[in-house]
XYZ file of C-alpha atoms in Angstrom:
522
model
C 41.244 27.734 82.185
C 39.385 30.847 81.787
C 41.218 33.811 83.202
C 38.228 34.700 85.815
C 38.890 31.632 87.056
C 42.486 31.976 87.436
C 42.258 35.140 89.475
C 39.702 33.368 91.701
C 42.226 30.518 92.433
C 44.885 33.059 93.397
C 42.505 35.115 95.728
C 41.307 31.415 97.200
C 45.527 30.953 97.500
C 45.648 34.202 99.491
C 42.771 33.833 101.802
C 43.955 31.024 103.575
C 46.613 32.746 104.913
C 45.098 34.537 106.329
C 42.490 32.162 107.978
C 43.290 31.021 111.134
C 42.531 27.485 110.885
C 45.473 27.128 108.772
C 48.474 27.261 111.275
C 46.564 25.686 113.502
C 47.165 22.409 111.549
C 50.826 23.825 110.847
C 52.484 24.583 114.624
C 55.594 25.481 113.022
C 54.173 28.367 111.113
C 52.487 29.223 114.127
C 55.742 29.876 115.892
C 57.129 31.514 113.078
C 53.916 33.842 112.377
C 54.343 34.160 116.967
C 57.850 35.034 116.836
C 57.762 37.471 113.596
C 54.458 39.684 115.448
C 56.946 39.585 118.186
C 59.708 40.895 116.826
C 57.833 43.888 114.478
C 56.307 44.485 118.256
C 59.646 44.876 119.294
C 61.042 47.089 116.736
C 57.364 49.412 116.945
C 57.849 49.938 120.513
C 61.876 50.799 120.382
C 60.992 53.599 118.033
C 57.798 54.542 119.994
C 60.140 55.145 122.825
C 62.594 56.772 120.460
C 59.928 59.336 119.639
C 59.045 59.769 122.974
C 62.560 59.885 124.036
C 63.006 62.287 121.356
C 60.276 64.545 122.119
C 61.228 64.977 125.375
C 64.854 66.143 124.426
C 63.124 68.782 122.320
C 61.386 70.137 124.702
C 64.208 70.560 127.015
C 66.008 72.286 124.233
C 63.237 74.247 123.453
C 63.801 75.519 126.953
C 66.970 75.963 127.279
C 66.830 77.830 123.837
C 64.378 80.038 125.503
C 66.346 80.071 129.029
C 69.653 81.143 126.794
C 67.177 83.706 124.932
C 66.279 85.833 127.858
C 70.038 85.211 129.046
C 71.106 87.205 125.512
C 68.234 89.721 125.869
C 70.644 90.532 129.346
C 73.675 90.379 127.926
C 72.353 92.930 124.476
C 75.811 94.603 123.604
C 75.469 98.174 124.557
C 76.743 100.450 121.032
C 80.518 99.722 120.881
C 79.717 95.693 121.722
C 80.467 95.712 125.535
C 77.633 93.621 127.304
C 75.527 94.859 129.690
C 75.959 91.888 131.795
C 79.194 90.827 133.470
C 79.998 87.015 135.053
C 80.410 88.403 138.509
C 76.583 88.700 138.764
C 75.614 84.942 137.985
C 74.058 83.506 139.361
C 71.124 85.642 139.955
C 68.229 85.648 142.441
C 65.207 84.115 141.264
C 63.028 86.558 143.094
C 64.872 89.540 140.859
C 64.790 87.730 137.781
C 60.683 87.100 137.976
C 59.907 90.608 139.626
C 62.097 91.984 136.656
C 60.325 89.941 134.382
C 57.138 91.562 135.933
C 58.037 94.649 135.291
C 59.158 93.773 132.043
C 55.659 92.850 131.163
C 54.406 95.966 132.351
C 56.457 98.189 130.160
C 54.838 95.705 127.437
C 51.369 96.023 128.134
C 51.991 100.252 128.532
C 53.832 100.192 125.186
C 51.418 98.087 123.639
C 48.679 100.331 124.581
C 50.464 103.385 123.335
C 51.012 101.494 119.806
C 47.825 100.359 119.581
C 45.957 103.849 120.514
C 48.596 106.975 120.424
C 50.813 105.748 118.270
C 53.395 108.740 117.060
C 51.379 111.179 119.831
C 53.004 112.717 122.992
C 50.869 110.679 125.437
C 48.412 107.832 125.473
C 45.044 109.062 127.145
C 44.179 105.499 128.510
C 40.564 105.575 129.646
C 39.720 107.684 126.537
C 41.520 105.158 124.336
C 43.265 107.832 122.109
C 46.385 110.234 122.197
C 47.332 114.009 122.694
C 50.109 116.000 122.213
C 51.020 117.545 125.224
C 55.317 118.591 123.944
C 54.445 119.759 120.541
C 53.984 116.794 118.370
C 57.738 115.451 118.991
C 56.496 112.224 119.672
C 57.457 112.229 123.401
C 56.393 108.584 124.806
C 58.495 107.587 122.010
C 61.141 108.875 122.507
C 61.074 108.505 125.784
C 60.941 104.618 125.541
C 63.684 104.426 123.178
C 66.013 103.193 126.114
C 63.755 101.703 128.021
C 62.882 98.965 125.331
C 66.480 98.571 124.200
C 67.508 97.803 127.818
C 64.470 95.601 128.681
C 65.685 93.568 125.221
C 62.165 94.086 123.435
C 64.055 94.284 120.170
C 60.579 94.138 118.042
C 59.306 97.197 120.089
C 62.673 98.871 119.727
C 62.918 98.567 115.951
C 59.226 99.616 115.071
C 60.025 102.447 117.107
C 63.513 103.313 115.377
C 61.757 103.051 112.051
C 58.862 106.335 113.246
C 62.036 108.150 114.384
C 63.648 107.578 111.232
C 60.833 108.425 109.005
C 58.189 110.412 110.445
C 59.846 112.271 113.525
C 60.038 115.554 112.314
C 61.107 118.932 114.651
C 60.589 121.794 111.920
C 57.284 123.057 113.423
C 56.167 126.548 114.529
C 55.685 125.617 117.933
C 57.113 127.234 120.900
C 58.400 124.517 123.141
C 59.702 124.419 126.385
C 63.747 124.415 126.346
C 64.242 122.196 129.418
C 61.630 119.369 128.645
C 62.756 119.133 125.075
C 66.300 119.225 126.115
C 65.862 116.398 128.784
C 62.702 114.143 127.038
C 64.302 114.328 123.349
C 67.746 115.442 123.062
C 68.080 113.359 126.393
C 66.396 110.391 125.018
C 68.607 110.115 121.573
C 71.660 110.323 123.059
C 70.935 108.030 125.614
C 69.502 105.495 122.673
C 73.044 106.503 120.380
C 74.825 105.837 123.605
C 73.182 102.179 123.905
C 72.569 101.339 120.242
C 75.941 103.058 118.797
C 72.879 103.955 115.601
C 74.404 107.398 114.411
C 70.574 108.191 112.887
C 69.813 108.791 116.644
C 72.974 110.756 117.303
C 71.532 113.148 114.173
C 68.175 113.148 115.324
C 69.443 114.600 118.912
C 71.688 117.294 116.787
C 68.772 118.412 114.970
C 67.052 119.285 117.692
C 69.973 120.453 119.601
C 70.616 123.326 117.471
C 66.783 124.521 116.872
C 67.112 125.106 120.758
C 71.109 126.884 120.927
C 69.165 130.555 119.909
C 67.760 130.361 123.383
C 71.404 130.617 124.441
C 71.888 134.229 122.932
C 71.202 136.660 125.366
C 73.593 138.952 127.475
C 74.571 136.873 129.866
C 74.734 133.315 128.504
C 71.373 132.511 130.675
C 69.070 130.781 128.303
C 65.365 132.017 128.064
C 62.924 128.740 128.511
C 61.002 128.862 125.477
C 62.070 129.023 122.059
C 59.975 128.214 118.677
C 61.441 125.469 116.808
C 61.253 126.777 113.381
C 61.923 130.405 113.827
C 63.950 130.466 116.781
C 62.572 132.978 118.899
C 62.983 132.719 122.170
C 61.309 134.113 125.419
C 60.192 133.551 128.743
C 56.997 132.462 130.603
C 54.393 135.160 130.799
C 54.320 134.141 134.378
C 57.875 134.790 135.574
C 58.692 136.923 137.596
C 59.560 140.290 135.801
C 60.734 138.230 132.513
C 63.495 136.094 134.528
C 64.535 132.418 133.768
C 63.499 129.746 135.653
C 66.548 128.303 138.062
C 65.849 124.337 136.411
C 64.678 125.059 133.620
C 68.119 127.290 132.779
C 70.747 125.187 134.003
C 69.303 121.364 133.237
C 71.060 120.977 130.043
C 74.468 120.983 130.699
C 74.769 116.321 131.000
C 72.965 116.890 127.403
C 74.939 119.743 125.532
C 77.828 118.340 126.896
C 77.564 114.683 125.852
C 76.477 116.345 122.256
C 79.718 117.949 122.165
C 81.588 115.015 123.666
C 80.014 113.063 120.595
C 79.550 114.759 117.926
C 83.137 116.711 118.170
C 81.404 120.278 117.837
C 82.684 122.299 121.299
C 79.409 124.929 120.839
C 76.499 122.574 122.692
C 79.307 122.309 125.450
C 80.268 125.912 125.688
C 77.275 127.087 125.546
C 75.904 125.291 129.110
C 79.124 125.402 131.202
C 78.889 129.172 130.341
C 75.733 129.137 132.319
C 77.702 128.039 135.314
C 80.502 130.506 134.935
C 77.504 133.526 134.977
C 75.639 131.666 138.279
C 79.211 131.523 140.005
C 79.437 135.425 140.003
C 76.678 135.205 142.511
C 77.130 131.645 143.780
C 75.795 132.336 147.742
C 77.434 130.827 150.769
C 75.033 128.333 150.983
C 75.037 127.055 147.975
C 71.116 127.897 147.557
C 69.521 130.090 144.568
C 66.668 131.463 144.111
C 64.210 129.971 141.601
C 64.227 133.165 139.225
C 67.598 134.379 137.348
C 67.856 137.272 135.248
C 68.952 136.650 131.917
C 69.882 140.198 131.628
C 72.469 140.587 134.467
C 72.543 137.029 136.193
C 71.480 138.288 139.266
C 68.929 135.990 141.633
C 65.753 137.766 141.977
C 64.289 137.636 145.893
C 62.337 134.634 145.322
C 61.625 131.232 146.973
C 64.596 128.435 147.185
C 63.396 125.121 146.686
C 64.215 121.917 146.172
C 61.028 120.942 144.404
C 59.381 122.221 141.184
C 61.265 125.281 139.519
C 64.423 124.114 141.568
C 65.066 120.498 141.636
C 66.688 119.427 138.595
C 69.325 122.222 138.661
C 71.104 120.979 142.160
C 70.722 117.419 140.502
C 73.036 118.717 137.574
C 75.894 119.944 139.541
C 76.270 116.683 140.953
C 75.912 114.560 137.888
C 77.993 117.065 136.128
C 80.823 115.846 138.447
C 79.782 112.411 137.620
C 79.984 112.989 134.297
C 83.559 114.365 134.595
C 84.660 111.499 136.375
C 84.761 112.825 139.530
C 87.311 115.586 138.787
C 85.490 119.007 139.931
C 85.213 120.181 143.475
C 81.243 119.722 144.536
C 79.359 121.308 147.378
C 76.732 118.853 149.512
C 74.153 120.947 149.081
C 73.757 119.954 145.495
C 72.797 116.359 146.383
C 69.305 117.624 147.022
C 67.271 114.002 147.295
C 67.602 110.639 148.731
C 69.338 108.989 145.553
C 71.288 111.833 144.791
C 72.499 112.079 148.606
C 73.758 108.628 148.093
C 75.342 108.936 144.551
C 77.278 112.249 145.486
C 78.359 110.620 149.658
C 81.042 108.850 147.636
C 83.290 112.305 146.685
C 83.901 112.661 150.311
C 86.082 110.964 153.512
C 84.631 108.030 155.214
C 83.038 110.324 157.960
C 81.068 112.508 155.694
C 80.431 109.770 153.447
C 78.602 107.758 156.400
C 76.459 111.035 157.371
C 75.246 111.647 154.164
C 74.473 108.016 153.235
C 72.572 107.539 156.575
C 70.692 111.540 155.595
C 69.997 109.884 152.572
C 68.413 106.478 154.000
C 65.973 108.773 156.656
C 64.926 110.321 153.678
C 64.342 107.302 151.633
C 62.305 106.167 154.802
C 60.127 109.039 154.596
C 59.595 109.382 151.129
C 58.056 105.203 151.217
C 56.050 105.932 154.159
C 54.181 108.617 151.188
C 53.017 105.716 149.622
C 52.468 103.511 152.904
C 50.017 106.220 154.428
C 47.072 106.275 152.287
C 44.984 104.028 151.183
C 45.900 103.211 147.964
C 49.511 102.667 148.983
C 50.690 105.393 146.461
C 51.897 108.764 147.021
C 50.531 111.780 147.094
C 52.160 114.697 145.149
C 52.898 116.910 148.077
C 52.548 115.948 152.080
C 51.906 118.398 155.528
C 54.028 118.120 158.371
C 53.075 119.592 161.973
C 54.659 119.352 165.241
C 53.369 116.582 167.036
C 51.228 115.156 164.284
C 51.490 112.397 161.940
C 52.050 113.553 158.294
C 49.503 114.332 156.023
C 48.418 114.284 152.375
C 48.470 117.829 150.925
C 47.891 117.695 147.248
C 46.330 113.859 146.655
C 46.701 113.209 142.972
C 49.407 110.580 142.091
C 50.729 111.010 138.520
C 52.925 108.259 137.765
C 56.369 110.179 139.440
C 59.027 107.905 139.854
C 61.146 109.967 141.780
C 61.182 108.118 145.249
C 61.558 104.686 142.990
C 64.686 106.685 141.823
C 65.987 106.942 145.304
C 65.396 103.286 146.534
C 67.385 102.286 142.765
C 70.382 104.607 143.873
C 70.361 103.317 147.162
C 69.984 99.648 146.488
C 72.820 99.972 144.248
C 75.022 101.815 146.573
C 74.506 99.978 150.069
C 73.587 96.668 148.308
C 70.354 96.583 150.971
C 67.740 94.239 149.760
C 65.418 96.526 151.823
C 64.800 99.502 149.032
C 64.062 96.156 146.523
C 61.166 95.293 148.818
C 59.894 99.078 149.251
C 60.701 99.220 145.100
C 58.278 95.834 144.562
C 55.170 97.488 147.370
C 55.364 100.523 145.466
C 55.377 98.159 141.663
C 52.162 96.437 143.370
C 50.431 99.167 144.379
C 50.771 100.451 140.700
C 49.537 97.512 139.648
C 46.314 97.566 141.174
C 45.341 101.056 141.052
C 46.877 102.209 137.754
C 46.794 99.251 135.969
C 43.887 100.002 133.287
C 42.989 97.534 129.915
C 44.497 100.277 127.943
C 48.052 101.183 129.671
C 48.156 103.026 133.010
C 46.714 105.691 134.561
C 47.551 108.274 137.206
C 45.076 108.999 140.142
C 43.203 112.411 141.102
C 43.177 110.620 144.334
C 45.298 108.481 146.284
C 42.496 108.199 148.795
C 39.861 107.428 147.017
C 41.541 105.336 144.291
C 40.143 107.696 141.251
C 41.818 107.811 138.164
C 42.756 110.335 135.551
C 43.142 110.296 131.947
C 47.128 110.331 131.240
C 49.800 107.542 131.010
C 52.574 110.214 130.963
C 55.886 109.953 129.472
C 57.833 109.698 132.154
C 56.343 106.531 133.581
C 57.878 104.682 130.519
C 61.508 106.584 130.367
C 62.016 106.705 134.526
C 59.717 104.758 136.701
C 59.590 101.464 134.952
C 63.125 101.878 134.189
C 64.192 102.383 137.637
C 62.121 99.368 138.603
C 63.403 97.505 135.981
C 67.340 98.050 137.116
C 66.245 97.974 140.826
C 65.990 93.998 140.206
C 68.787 94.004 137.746
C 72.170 92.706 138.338
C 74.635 96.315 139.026
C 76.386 95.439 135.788
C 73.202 96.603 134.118
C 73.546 100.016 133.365
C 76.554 99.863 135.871
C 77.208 103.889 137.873
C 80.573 103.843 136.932
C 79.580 103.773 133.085
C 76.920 105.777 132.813
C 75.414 108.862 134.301
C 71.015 109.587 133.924
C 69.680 112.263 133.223
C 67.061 113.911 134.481
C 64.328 112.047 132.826
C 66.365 108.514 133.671
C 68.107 108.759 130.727
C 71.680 107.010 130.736
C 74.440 108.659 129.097
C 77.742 106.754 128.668
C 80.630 108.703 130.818
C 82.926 109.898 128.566
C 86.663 111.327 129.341
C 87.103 114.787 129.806
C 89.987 115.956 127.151
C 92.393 117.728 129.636
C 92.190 121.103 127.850
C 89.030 121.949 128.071
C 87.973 124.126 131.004
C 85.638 122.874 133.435
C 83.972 125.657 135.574
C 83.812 125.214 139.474
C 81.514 126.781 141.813
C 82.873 128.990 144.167
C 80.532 130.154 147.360
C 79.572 133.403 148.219
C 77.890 135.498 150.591
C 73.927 135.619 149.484
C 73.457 139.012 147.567
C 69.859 140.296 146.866
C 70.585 143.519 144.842
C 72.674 145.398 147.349
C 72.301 143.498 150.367
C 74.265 141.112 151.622
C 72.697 138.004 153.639
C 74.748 136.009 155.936
């Protein structure tokens, strides 16, 4: 037999297999072709479901990987590896947890926009699509953000960030900068970011700059002058002020920095150098507690010059109180250094139950009237400055809104003092209106008009380092970032409260009768 032939008898022999005629004659292998399809069915669909089965248990711990995630993005160690979370606070309200997560996407689409258009620049210009630098070239937004990232858990953002500060940020520039923003944006911001991190390349950033700005420091009285060039160290004052003085804030808003500085680094110089400042301002502490906005660097004497609580003024009553803070409470503070609705609140608790209760309830009317700014115009944000006359509803003076987060400030202390889910409902209005009239493709802007709804050309600093901070923490659990930890700075900076060593001297504020020159006021 020819082998072609053989091969066609053996494909014949296979065919009929497969032709269905042939168990047709043969009912047993019928059944046994029946039961085998049967029991391959069997076996197919088991480990179908097994897939399926399997699939499903992936995704569920796919989400619970991502559900533990965000949980370790809360609980992100804070420098020396003590969380920022605590048990007590879980579980949480969903409403917080998805209006924090709101505002945790807004801090990423503003940071995103600064990266992707101003990166290493002072501030994004938004509509423009391109950056400026408004401090100097000391990379404010930055630095500002440092914090803000780290506590929002946007590690990625956070490192990228790190890396500029540790390679390009560079402060030995012939530029005359001004003392207090420097002091509160940058030295503020890398202490706050050591503080958090416990990275000692931020700790040596903030000394760098630290003692390019000490030379300020050297004149007569201790009374630094406001503006000092970073590479040569000269230091003046404002053209503008009156007769060469120092400004009140911008003189004695250093002292939560300096001091930390010292407090960290071991080096008693930052510290003596702002408490000093103090000790001169006692001489002439008034009865009241109130100074004028100009100081003489000369003799430390108040000029006769407006009191205020607002620009020129502010930031200096806020330090006496968080000074206290800062020293755990220790030094004797007057009321009239708790100049604002959140700092009302934060400095009721150094008194009796009875004062306490006043102040708290001063600082809630306040906080009333500072979110009925925002309710009152159209726009449902503030104005910068408001009119009030007898017998007639308030009205907008100055109409541009630039991002301030001052009354969100307020409505943080408050909600985490008085636990009143109120200020988180006036804190979320005021997070919505920024959201639809701020809210740009390319970060946020501030308005020239809260009436009209027109927009400027600045996402400043600020809106990254204090409001959507304080927004952030205002639906946070009060472990986050808890008050009895940490103390913020001016520009919402948190510095970790550190132990006053018992032998150093803490100056105290003793009130006098108002002097100007030779005449007493009562």
């Amino acid at each position: 037999m020819s082998m072609a032939r053989s091969r066609s008898i053996s494909g014949s022999g296979v065919c009929k297999y497969l032709n269905p005629a042939y168990y047709l004659r043969r009912p047993r292998r019928l059944a046994l072709l029946f039961f085998l399809f049967v029991s391959v069915s069997m076996v197919v669909w088991d480990r179908m479901n097994l897939a399926r089965e399997h699939e499903v248990e992936v995704i569920k711990l796919t989400e619970e990987v991502l559900r533990l995630e965000q949980m370790l993005e809360e609980l992100k160690g804070v420098g020396d590896g003590k969380t920022l979370m605590t048990q007590k606070d879980v579980p949480e309200d969903p409403v917080d947890v998805e209006r924090r997560q709101k505002v945790k996407e807004a801090m990423i689409h503003a940071w995103s926009s600064y990266e992707k258009y101003a990166w290493g620049k002072d501030e994004l210009q938004p509509r423009t699509k391109d950056g400026t630098d408004s401090f100097g070239g000391l990379g404010a937004t930055m630095i500002d953000s440092l914090d803000t990232l780290y506590i929002m858990g946007l590690d990625e953002q956070f490192q990228k960030a790190r890396e500029w500060v540790a390679t390009s940020l560079d402060f030995d520039k012939d530029y005359d900068a001004s003392m207090f923003e420097t002091t509160i944006r940058v030295v503020g911001g890398l202490l706050s970011t050591y503080d958090l991190s416990g990275d000692k390349m931020f700790l040596e950033k903030a000394k760098d700059i630290a003692d390019r700005l000490l030379p300020a420091w050297n004149t007569p009285t201790g009374i630094p002058y406001n503006i000092i060039n970073l590479r040569s160290g000269s230091a003046h004052n404002p053209s503008w002020a009156a007769g060469g003085d120092s400004i009140l804030a911008d003189s004695g808003t250093e002292q939560l920095e300096f001091i930390a500085l010292s407090q960290r680094t071991g080096d008693p110089k930052y510290q003596q150098k702002v408490e000093k400042v103090i000790t001169e301002l006692n001489k002439n502490f008034p009865a009241d507690g109130l100074l004028p906005i100009y100081i003489s660097p000369d003799n430390a004497n108040p000029s006769y010059s407006t009191i205020t609580f607002g620009a020129m003024g502010d930031s200096f009553y806020e330090y006496l109180l968080k000074v206290w803070v800062q020293g755990n409470k220790t030094s004797e503070m007057d009321e009239l250094a708790c100049f604002a609705p959140g700092m009302l609140a934060l400095g009721a608790s150094g008194y009796g139950p009875d004062e306490e209760k006043k102040f708290l309830t001063l600082a809630e009317e306040l906080a009333w009237t500072c979110y009925n700014f925002y309710q009152s115009t159209p726009t449902k944000l503030a104005g910068e400055n408001y009119y009030f006359s007898a017998g007639q509803d308030m009205s907008v003076g100055t109409s541009w809104n630039i991002l301030r987060p001052e009354t969100v400030e307020s409505l943080f202390y408050l909600w985490r003092l008085t636990g009143n889910k109120t200020y988180q409902e006036w804190g979320w209005n005021i997070f919505q209106a920024f959201e639809k009239n701020s809210r740009i493709e390319s970060g946020y802007v501030g308005l020239k008009d809260v009436n009209t709804g027109a927009k400027d050309n600045k996402m400043q600093s600020f809106f990254l380092a204090e409001t959507l901070k304080y927004l952030y923490l205002l639906f946070s659990p009060s472990s986050v970032i808890s008050l009895d930890e940490w103390v913020f700075n001016t520009e919402a900076h948190p510095l970790k409260i550190v132990p006053r060593n018992n032998d150093q001297r803490k100056p105290t504020i003793t009130l006098r009768q108002r002097r100007f020159g030779g005449e007493i006021k009562g």
